Structure formats: structure tokens, C-alpha cells
PDB file of C-alpha atoms in Angstrom:
ATOM      1  CA  MET A   1     -10.642-125.085 -96.627  1.00  0.00           C
ATOM      2  CA  LEU A   2     -14.540-124.881 -97.484  1.00  0.00           C
ATOM      3  CA  LEU A   3     -16.861-124.298 -99.785  1.00  0.00           C
ATOM      4  CA  PHE A   4     -19.898-121.987 -99.405  1.00  0.00           C
ATOM      5  CA  ARG A   5     -23.058-121.505-100.734  1.00  0.00           C
ATOM      6  CA  SER A   6     -22.545-117.352-100.931  1.00  0.00           C
ATOM      7  CA  GLU A   7     -20.163-115.120 -99.436  1.00  0.00           C
ATOM      8  CA  GLU A   8     -23.058-114.410 -96.957  1.00  0.00           C
ATOM      9  CA  MET A   9     -21.812-117.613 -95.770  1.00  0.00           C
ATOM     10  CA  VAL A  10     -18.450-117.158 -95.288  1.00  0.00           C
ATOM     11  CA  ASP A  11     -19.512-114.526 -93.501  1.00  0.00           C
ATOM     12  CA  GLY A  12     -21.804-116.565 -90.811  1.00  0.00           C
ATOM     13  CA  TRP A  13     -18.941-118.918 -90.770  1.00  0.00           C
ATOM     14  CA  CYS A  14     -15.753-116.538 -90.354  1.00  0.00           C
ATOM     15  CA  ALA A  15     -18.180-115.048 -87.729  1.00  0.00           C
ATOM     16  CA  ALA A  16     -18.924-118.246 -85.743  1.00  0.00           C
ATOM     17  CA  ASN A  17     -15.349-119.792 -85.866  1.00  0.00           C
ATOM     18  CA  ASN A  18     -13.589-116.530 -84.671  1.00  0.00           C
ATOM     19  CA  VAL A  19     -11.590-116.621 -88.563  1.00  0.00           C
ATOM     20  CA  PRO A  20     -10.147-113.892 -90.136  1.00  0.00           C
ATOM     21  CA  LYS A  21     -12.484-113.978 -93.306  1.00  0.00           C
ATOM     22  CA  ARG A  22      -9.314-114.526 -96.489  1.00  0.00           C
ATOM     23  CA  PRO A  23      -9.543-113.317-100.196  1.00  0.00           C
ATOM     24  CA  LEU A  24     -12.626-116.076-101.477  1.00  0.00           C
ATOM     25  CA  VAL A  25     -12.318-118.385-104.555  1.00  0.00           C
ATOM     26  CA  SER A  26     -14.267-118.917-107.127  1.00  0.00           C
ATOM     27  CA  LEU A  27     -15.364-122.147-109.377  1.00  0.00           C
ATOM     28  CA  GLU A  28     -13.603-120.646-112.329  1.00  0.00           C
ATOM     29  CA  GLN A  29     -10.689-120.135-110.330  1.00  0.00           C
ATOM     30  CA  LEU A  30     -11.328-122.939-108.826  1.00  0.00           C
ATOM     31  CA  TRP A  31     -11.072-124.924-111.674  1.00  0.00           C
ATOM     32  CA  VAL A  32      -7.852-123.642-113.003  1.00  0.00           C
ATOM     33  CA  LEU A  33      -6.195-124.665-110.260  1.00  0.00           C
ATOM     34  CA  ALA A  34      -7.105-127.907-110.073  1.00  0.00           C
ATOM     35  CA  LYS A  35      -6.182-128.333-113.640  1.00  0.00           C
ATOM     36  CA  GLU A  36      -2.491-126.944-113.209  1.00  0.00           C
ATOM     37  CA  TRP A  37      -2.131-128.828-109.571  1.00  0.00           C
ATOM     38  CA  TYR A  38      -3.309-132.470-111.424  1.00  0.00           C
ATOM     39  CA  SER A  39      -4.406-132.639-115.134  1.00  0.00           C
ATOM     40  CA  ASP A  40      -0.869-134.678-115.121  1.00  0.00           C
ATOM     41  CA  ARG A  41      -1.261-136.552-111.727  1.00  0.00           C
ATOM     42  CA  LEU A  42      -1.258-139.975-113.454  1.00  0.00           C
ATOM     43  CA  THR A  43       1.600-139.458-115.674  1.00  0.00           C
ATOM     44  CA  ILE A  44       5.418-140.899-115.105  1.00  0.00           C
ATOM     45  CA  HIS A  45       6.434-136.667-114.495  1.00  0.00           C
ATOM     46  CA  SER A  46       3.765-135.486-112.355  1.00  0.00           C
ATOM     47  CA  ARG A  47       4.373-133.650-109.349  1.00  0.00           C
ATOM     48  CA  ARG A  48       3.315-130.581-107.338  1.00  0.00           C
ATOM     49  CA  PRO A  49       4.421-126.712-108.891  1.00  0.00           C
ATOM     50  CA  LYS A  50       7.153-125.479-107.394  1.00  0.00           C
ATOM     51  CA  PRO A  51       6.849-122.576-104.848  1.00  0.00           C
ATOM     52  CA  ASP A  52       7.573-120.347-107.965  1.00  0.00           C
ATOM     53  CA  GLU A  53       5.825-121.890-110.062  1.00  0.00           C
ATOM     54  CA  MET A  54       2.814-121.342-107.611  1.00  0.00           C
ATOM     55  CA  VAL A  55       3.206-117.614-107.300  1.00  0.00           C
ATOM     56  CA  GLU A  56       2.758-117.718-111.126  1.00  0.00           C
ATOM     57  CA  ILE A  57      -0.091-119.713-111.271  1.00  0.00           C
ATOM     58  CA  PHE A  58      -1.541-117.995-108.592  1.00  0.00           C
ATOM     59  CA  GLY A  59      -0.916-114.270-109.811  1.00  0.00           C
ATOM     60  CA  ARG A  60      -2.576-115.573-113.794  1.00  0.00           C
ATOM     61  CA  ILE A  61      -6.114-115.537-112.010  1.00  0.00           C
ATOM     62  CA  GLY A  62      -5.648-113.060-109.504  1.00  0.00           C
ATOM     63  CA  LEU A  63      -4.969-114.366-106.419  1.00  0.00           C
ATOM     64  CA  THR A  64      -1.859-111.883-105.430  1.00  0.00           C
ATOM     65  CA  GLY A  65      -0.645-111.077-102.220  1.00  0.00           C
ATOM     66  CA  SER A  66       1.414-112.781 -99.353  1.00  0.00           C
ATOM     67  CA  PHE A  67      -1.385-114.732 -98.551  1.00  0.00           C
ATOM     68  CA  TRP A  68      -0.777-116.777-101.691  1.00  0.00           C
ATOM     69  CA  ASP A  69       2.813-116.583-101.387  1.00  0.00           C
ATOM     70  CA  PRO A  70       3.954-119.748-100.066  1.00  0.00           C
ATOM     71  CA  THR A  71       7.518-119.203-100.312  1.00  0.00           C
ATOM     72  CA  ALA A  72       7.884-119.231 -96.987  1.00  0.00           C
ATOM     73  CA  ASP A  73       6.929-123.030 -96.911  1.00  0.00           C
ATOM     74  CA  THR A  74       9.317-125.671 -96.597  1.00  0.00           C
ATOM     75  CA  TRP A  75       8.893-128.800 -97.757  1.00  0.00           C
ATOM     76  CA  GLY A  76      10.446-132.460 -98.643  1.00  0.00           C
ATOM     77  CA  ASN A  77      10.929-132.242-102.620  1.00  0.00           C
ATOM     78  CA  PRO A  78      14.694-132.268-102.575  1.00  0.00           C
ATOM     79  CA  GLU A  79      13.849-130.620-106.123  1.00  0.00           C
ATOM     80  CA  CYS A  80      12.023-127.492-104.560  1.00  0.00           C
ATOM     81  CA  SER A  81      14.863-127.193-101.469  1.00  0.00           C
TER      82      SER A  81
ATOM     83  CA  MET B   1      14.474-145.300-105.425  1.00  0.00           C
ATOM     84  CA  PHE B   2      12.433-147.113-106.512  1.00  0.00           C
ATOM     85  CA  VAL B   3       9.641-144.252-106.090  1.00  0.00           C
ATOM     86  CA  THR B   4       7.790-143.642-109.743  1.00  0.00           C
ATOM     87  CA  PRO B   5       6.421-147.025-110.694  1.00  0.00           C
ATOM     88  CA  ILE B   6       4.843-146.883-107.111  1.00  0.00           C
ATOM     89  CA  LYS B   7       3.412-143.327-107.091  1.00  0.00           C
ATOM     90  CA  LEU B   8       2.192-144.324-110.521  1.00  0.00           C
ATOM     91  CA  ALA B   9       0.497-147.629-108.796  1.00  0.00           C
ATOM     92  CA  ILE B  10      -0.743-145.534-106.572  1.00  0.00           C
ATOM     93  CA  TYR B  11      -2.385-143.586-108.804  1.00  0.00           C
ATOM     94  CA  ASP B  12      -3.825-146.479-110.765  1.00  0.00           C
ATOM     95  CA  THR B  13      -5.463-148.112-108.261  1.00  0.00           C
ATOM     96  CA  PHE B  14      -6.968-145.211-106.973  1.00  0.00           C
ATOM     97  CA  ALA B  15      -8.581-144.520-110.576  1.00  0.00           C
ATOM     98  CA  LYS B  16      -9.991-147.418-111.424  1.00  0.00           C
ATOM     99  CA  THR B  17     -11.130-148.662-107.828  1.00  0.00           C
ATOM    100  CA  ALA B  18     -11.914-145.071-106.184  1.00  0.00           C
ATOM    101  CA  GLN B  19      -9.799-147.041-103.132  1.00  0.00           C
ATOM    102  CA  ALA B  20      -6.267-146.471-100.885  1.00  0.00           C
ATOM    103  CA  PRO B  21      -3.686-149.229-101.368  1.00  0.00           C
ATOM    104  CA  THR B  22      -1.946-150.634 -98.920  1.00  0.00           C
ATOM    105  CA  VAL B  23       1.502-150.778 -98.702  1.00  0.00           C
ATOM    106  CA  VAL B  24       1.732-154.467 -98.692  1.00  0.00           C
ATOM    107  CA  ASP B  25      -1.169-154.219-101.595  1.00  0.00           C
ATOM    108  CA  ILE B  26       1.294-152.312-104.293  1.00  0.00           C
ATOM    109  CA  ALA B  27       4.100-154.474-102.702  1.00  0.00           C
ATOM    110  CA  THR B  28       1.788-157.645-103.757  1.00  0.00           C
ATOM    111  CA  LYS B  29       1.026-155.905-107.142  1.00  0.00           C
ATOM    112  CA  LEU B  30       4.208-155.158-108.823  1.00  0.00           C
ATOM    113  CA  ASN B  31       5.729-158.261-106.857  1.00  0.00           C
ATOM    114  CA  VAL B  32       8.543-155.975-104.631  1.00  0.00           C
ATOM    115  CA  PRO B  33       9.360-156.505-101.560  1.00  0.00           C
ATOM    116  CA  VAL B  34       7.237-154.284 -98.635  1.00  0.00           C
ATOM    117  CA  THR B  35       9.862-152.114 -97.411  1.00  0.00           C
ATOM    118  CA  ASP B  36      10.622-150.467-100.455  1.00  0.00           C
ATOM    119  CA  VAL B  37       7.379-149.695-100.740  1.00  0.00           C
ATOM    120  CA  GLN B  38       7.179-148.255 -97.297  1.00  0.00           C
ATOM    121  CA  ASN B  39       9.928-146.507 -98.429  1.00  0.00           C
ATOM    122  CA  ALA B  40       8.554-144.909-101.506  1.00  0.00           C
ATOM    123  CA  PHE B  41       5.814-144.185 -99.467  1.00  0.00           C
ATOM    124  CA  ASP B  42       7.767-141.819 -97.250  1.00  0.00           C
ATOM    125  CA  GLU B  43       9.501-140.105-100.408  1.00  0.00           C
ATOM    126  CA  LEU B  44       5.963-139.349-101.544  1.00  0.00           C
ATOM    127  CA  HIS B  45       4.941-138.150 -98.318  1.00  0.00           C
ATOM    128  CA  LYS B  46       8.232-135.615 -98.617  1.00  0.00           C
ATOM    129  CA  GLN B  47       7.128-135.036-102.023  1.00  0.00           C
ATOM    130  CA  ARG B  48       3.601-133.846-100.737  1.00  0.00           C
ATOM    131  CA  LEU B  49       2.254-136.414-103.225  1.00  0.00           C
ATOM    132  CA  LEU B  50       1.080-138.697-100.104  1.00  0.00           C
ATOM    133  CA  VAL B  51      -0.293-138.733 -96.554  1.00  0.00           C
ATOM    134  CA  PRO B  52       0.006-141.644 -94.941  1.00  0.00           C
ATOM    135  CA  GLU B  53      -3.010-142.424 -92.287  1.00  0.00           C
ATOM    136  CA  PRO B  54      -2.215-141.461 -89.073  1.00  0.00           C
ATOM    137  CA  GLY B  55      -1.021-143.476 -86.810  1.00  0.00           C
ATOM    138  CA  ASP B  56      -0.286-146.456 -89.561  1.00  0.00           C
ATOM    139  CA  GLU B  57       1.951-145.132 -92.602  1.00  0.00           C
ATOM    140  CA  THR B  58       1.574-148.319 -94.787  1.00  0.00           C
ATOM    141  CA  ARG B  59      -1.965-146.835 -95.667  1.00  0.00           C
ATOM    142  CA  ILE B  60      -3.244-144.065 -97.447  1.00  0.00           C
ATOM    143  CA  ARG B  61      -4.781-141.002 -95.695  1.00  0.00           C
ATOM    144  CA  MET B  62      -5.347-139.123 -99.279  1.00  0.00           C
ATOM    145  CA  ALA B  63      -2.460-138.994-102.638  1.00  0.00           C
ATOM    146  CA  PRO B  64      -4.482-135.896-103.632  1.00  0.00           C
ATOM    147  CA  PRO B  65      -6.257-134.744-105.529  1.00  0.00           C
ATOM    148  CA  PHE B  66      -7.920-138.280-103.885  1.00  0.00           C
ATOM    149  CA  SER B  67      -8.937-139.375-100.665  1.00  0.00           C
ATOM    150  CA  GLY B  68      -8.265-142.456 -98.443  1.00  0.00           C
ATOM    151  CA  ILE B  69     -11.237-142.176 -96.854  1.00  0.00           C
ATOM    152  CA  GLY B  70     -15.037-141.182 -97.135  1.00  0.00           C
ATOM    153  CA  THR B  71     -15.341-136.797 -97.343  1.00  0.00           C
ATOM    154  CA  PRO B  72     -17.525-134.261 -97.714  1.00  0.00           C
ATOM    155  CA  PHE B  73     -16.680-133.892-101.948  1.00  0.00           C
ATOM    156  CA  ARG B  74     -18.246-136.937-103.023  1.00  0.00           C
ATOM    157  CA  VAL B  75     -17.355-137.460-106.905  1.00  0.00           C
ATOM    158  CA  THR B  76     -19.500-139.179-109.168  1.00  0.00           C
ATOM    159  CA  VAL B  77     -17.522-139.994-112.279  1.00  0.00           C
ATOM    160  CA  HIS B  78     -19.265-142.610-115.057  1.00  0.00           C
ATOM    161  CA  GLY B  79     -20.948-144.443-111.640  1.00  0.00           C
ATOM    162  CA  ARG B  80     -17.748-144.031-110.075  1.00  0.00           C
ATOM    163  CA  ILE B  81     -17.805-142.843-106.678  1.00  0.00           C
ATOM    164  CA  TYR B  82     -14.695-141.046-105.789  1.00  0.00           C
ATOM    165  CA  PHE B  83     -13.923-138.811-102.155  1.00  0.00           C
ATOM    166  CA  ALA B  84     -11.819-135.908-102.301  1.00  0.00           C
ATOM    167  CA  PRO B  85     -10.178-134.035 -99.507  1.00  0.00           C
ATOM    168  CA  CYS B  86     -11.786-130.710-100.406  1.00  0.00           C
ATOM    169  CA  ALA B  87     -13.386-128.652-103.071  1.00  0.00           C
ATOM    170  CA  TRP B  88     -10.163-128.323-105.048  1.00  0.00           C
ATOM    171  CA  ASP B  89      -9.282-131.355-105.342  1.00  0.00           C
ATOM    172  CA  ALA B  90     -12.946-132.186-106.044  1.00  0.00           C
ATOM    173  CA  PHE B  91     -12.134-130.354-109.120  1.00  0.00           C
ATOM    174  CA  GLY B  92      -8.690-131.904-109.295  1.00  0.00           C
ATOM    175  CA  ILE B  93      -9.954-135.642-110.046  1.00  0.00           C
ATOM    176  CA  ALA B  94     -11.806-134.742-112.966  1.00  0.00           C
ATOM    177  CA  ALA B  95      -9.097-132.980-113.830  1.00  0.00           C
ATOM    178  CA  ALA B  96      -6.633-135.575-113.238  1.00  0.00           C
ATOM    179  CA  LEU B  97      -8.883-138.238-114.477  1.00  0.00           C
ATOM    180  CA  HIS B  98      -9.507-135.731-117.147  1.00  0.00           C
ATOM    181  CA  THR B  99     -13.777-136.477-117.481  1.00  0.00           C
ATOM    182  CA  ASP B 100     -16.825-134.657-116.601  1.00  0.00           C
ATOM    183  CA  ALA B 101     -17.916-135.344-113.250  1.00  0.00           C
ATOM    184  CA  VAL B 102     -20.499-134.570-110.390  1.00  0.00           C
ATOM    185  CA  ILE B 103     -19.666-133.145-107.191  1.00  0.00           C
ATOM    186  CA  HIS B 104     -22.229-133.427-104.463  1.00  0.00           C
ATOM    187  CA  THR B 105     -21.303-131.652-100.974  1.00  0.00           C
ATOM    188  CA  LYS B 106     -22.713-129.280 -98.505  1.00  0.00           C
ATOM    189  CA  ASP B 107     -22.270-125.313 -97.683  1.00  0.00           C
ATOM    190  CA  GLY B 108     -19.305-125.019 -95.120  1.00  0.00           C
ATOM    191  CA  HIS B 109     -21.436-122.938 -92.859  1.00  0.00           C
ATOM    192  CA  SER B 110     -25.349-124.319 -93.376  1.00  0.00           C
ATOM    193  CA  GLY B 111     -24.605-128.079 -93.878  1.00  0.00           C
ATOM    194  CA  GLU B 112     -26.933-127.528 -96.925  1.00  0.00           C
ATOM    195  CA  ALA B 113     -26.626-129.796 -99.937  1.00  0.00           C
ATOM    196  CA  MET B 114     -24.904-128.693-102.709  1.00  0.00           C
ATOM    197  CA  THR B 115     -24.355-130.103-106.095  1.00  0.00           C
ATOM    198  CA  LEU B 116     -20.954-129.041-108.711  1.00  0.00           C
ATOM    199  CA  GLU B 117     -20.337-130.081-111.780  1.00  0.00           C
ATOM    200  CA  VAL B 118     -18.298-130.461-114.185  1.00  0.00           C
ATOM    201  CA  LYS B 119     -19.057-130.680-118.384  1.00  0.00           C
ATOM    202  CA  LYS B 120     -17.002-130.644-121.475  1.00  0.00           C
ATOM    203  CA  GLY B 121     -14.350-129.775-119.855  1.00  0.00           C
ATOM    204  CA  LYS B 122     -15.069-126.994-117.446  1.00  0.00           C
ATOM    205  CA  PRO B 123     -17.476-126.231-113.881  1.00  0.00           C
ATOM    206  CA  VAL B 124     -20.572-125.621-114.609  1.00  0.00           C
ATOM    207  CA  PRO B 125     -21.351-121.378-113.619  1.00  0.00           C
ATOM    208  CA  ALA B 126     -22.141-121.304-110.031  1.00  0.00           C
ATOM    209  CA  PRO B 127     -22.073-118.669-107.693  1.00  0.00           C
ATOM    210  CA  TYR B 128     -20.433-120.849-104.986  1.00  0.00           C
ATOM    211  CA  VAL B 129     -16.771-119.031-103.344  1.00  0.00           C
ATOM    212  CA  VAL B 130     -14.186-121.031-101.670  1.00  0.00           C
ATOM    213  CA  HIS B 131     -12.326-120.025 -98.469  1.00  0.00           C
ATOM    214  CA  ILE B 132      -9.448-120.665 -97.103  1.00  0.00           C
ATOM    215  CA  ALA B 133      -8.778-119.900 -93.836  1.00  0.00           C
ATOM    216  CA  VAL B 134      -5.007-121.321 -93.815  1.00  0.00           C
ATOM    217  CA  PRO B 135      -2.450-119.148 -96.144  1.00  0.00           C
ATOM    218  CA  ALA B 136      -0.118-120.823 -98.423  1.00  0.00           C
ATOM    219  CA  ALA B 137       2.742-120.741 -96.982  1.00  0.00           C
ATOM    220  CA  LYS B 138       0.699-122.814 -93.622  1.00  0.00           C
ATOM    221  CA  TRP B 139      -0.886-125.451 -95.573  1.00  0.00           C
ATOM    222  CA  TRP B 140       1.156-128.480 -95.148  1.00  0.00           C
ATOM    223  CA  ASP B 141       1.720-127.513 -91.303  1.00  0.00           C
ATOM    224  CA  ASP B 142      -1.445-129.847 -91.107  1.00  0.00           C
ATOM    225  CA  ILE B 143      -3.140-130.418 -94.802  1.00  0.00           C
ATOM    226  CA  ILE B 144      -6.120-132.708 -93.134  1.00  0.00           C
ATOM    227  CA  TYR B 145      -7.094-129.061 -91.389  1.00  0.00           C
ATOM    228  CA  THR B 146      -6.062-127.377 -94.338  1.00  0.00           C
TER     229      THR B 146
END
């Protein structure tokens, strides 16, 4: 996950590293994700969003499609398995 | 399992010192056995709230949004300098601490210095973009790379 000054810089990085270009995330979208993931992280009830919650959060800010679908993910959180 | 107090102690240490505590640090702080703390570290790793240092599971590489090592995402809050694993987590430190922040970083391609700012609960507008090379389903296959 890298930050770029512009989309042109993303294009340059993808070409230089032979990496397919993925959907871009704006700072406004990134701030929503940061708040959703971390605003309660220092509290007793903090946890990562579950996969279905992640899909809802991504969709709410326009990040849709298979790239943003974590449901193939398998993780060790008993609440999510 | 004795996990929640240890989770809180880890994040409290990061928040107050900007440094990653070790298993021994937490055991000393809470006056509990080192083995209990190590087991909690392992459980928090399973919950994806902690990533141990590769090769040394008594140390923390990251407890998102905080990094245990220096990174290209330096987050300044009230004069204290934190490091974040990525841009998402750099904003995440401001979100977790519920405060303004200034983030010094660099462009992922050119290396040119960049500054982000969170002011009055939202990012200062800038035309910058984040590119995530790995699909969401694969982020934790190698979270340090992601």
C-alpha cells in the first residue's frame, strides 16, 4: 500500500514494478477507512471489522468489486470463523 | 484467556510512548507471567490486532495502526512522533488518538517528500491517492508487504 502525489505517479510505479494498476483510494475515502478501523482501537471492545462489515464499509464509500471483497480471506478470529 | 487487559496495555503503551512494548514489558506492567502474555500476543496475532517481529515473537512489529519500527510514515501528534505501517494507518493513528496530526511521508514512486494533515477531525484536502497492489482477500497473506 503506497501513497502517491498523483495518478501519474501511480502509473509510473506500476510500470516500473510490472504491477497491475488497482482502483485508487482518495484521502477522503482513506480517512473514512481509518476511522472505521481505528477510532475505537484503544478501547476495551476494539476489534477489526468482520468481512461482511468490511464489504459494507467499502461499499459505502464506493469501493466495490472483487478487489475489495475479503470474504475469501480466512483468519483466526474465532468470532469470524 | 487473559487477552483484553494485555491488548489494552499494548495500545496504552503505544499511545503514551510511541514505542512497542515487549512481552516482558507487558508482564512487568501487569505483574503477570511472561508465558501468559506470550499466549495473549499469539491470540492477538490470530485476531489480526498484532503482528510479531519476524523471528522474535516476544516483540511487536506492528499493532495497527502503530508500527514498532521506523517507517516512511511519520506521524506527529502534540510533539510526539509515531510511526505507521502505511498511509491508512497513518490516518489511523489520528483516528485512534482522536486528535489532529501531521504526517510526513514520501511519494511511493518519486520519493518526493509529502505532508498530510488531519485538522479538526478530517484530512486537509489534497489530490494524493493511495494504491493498494494486493486484493483485500490477500492482505494478511503478507501484511508487512501489504
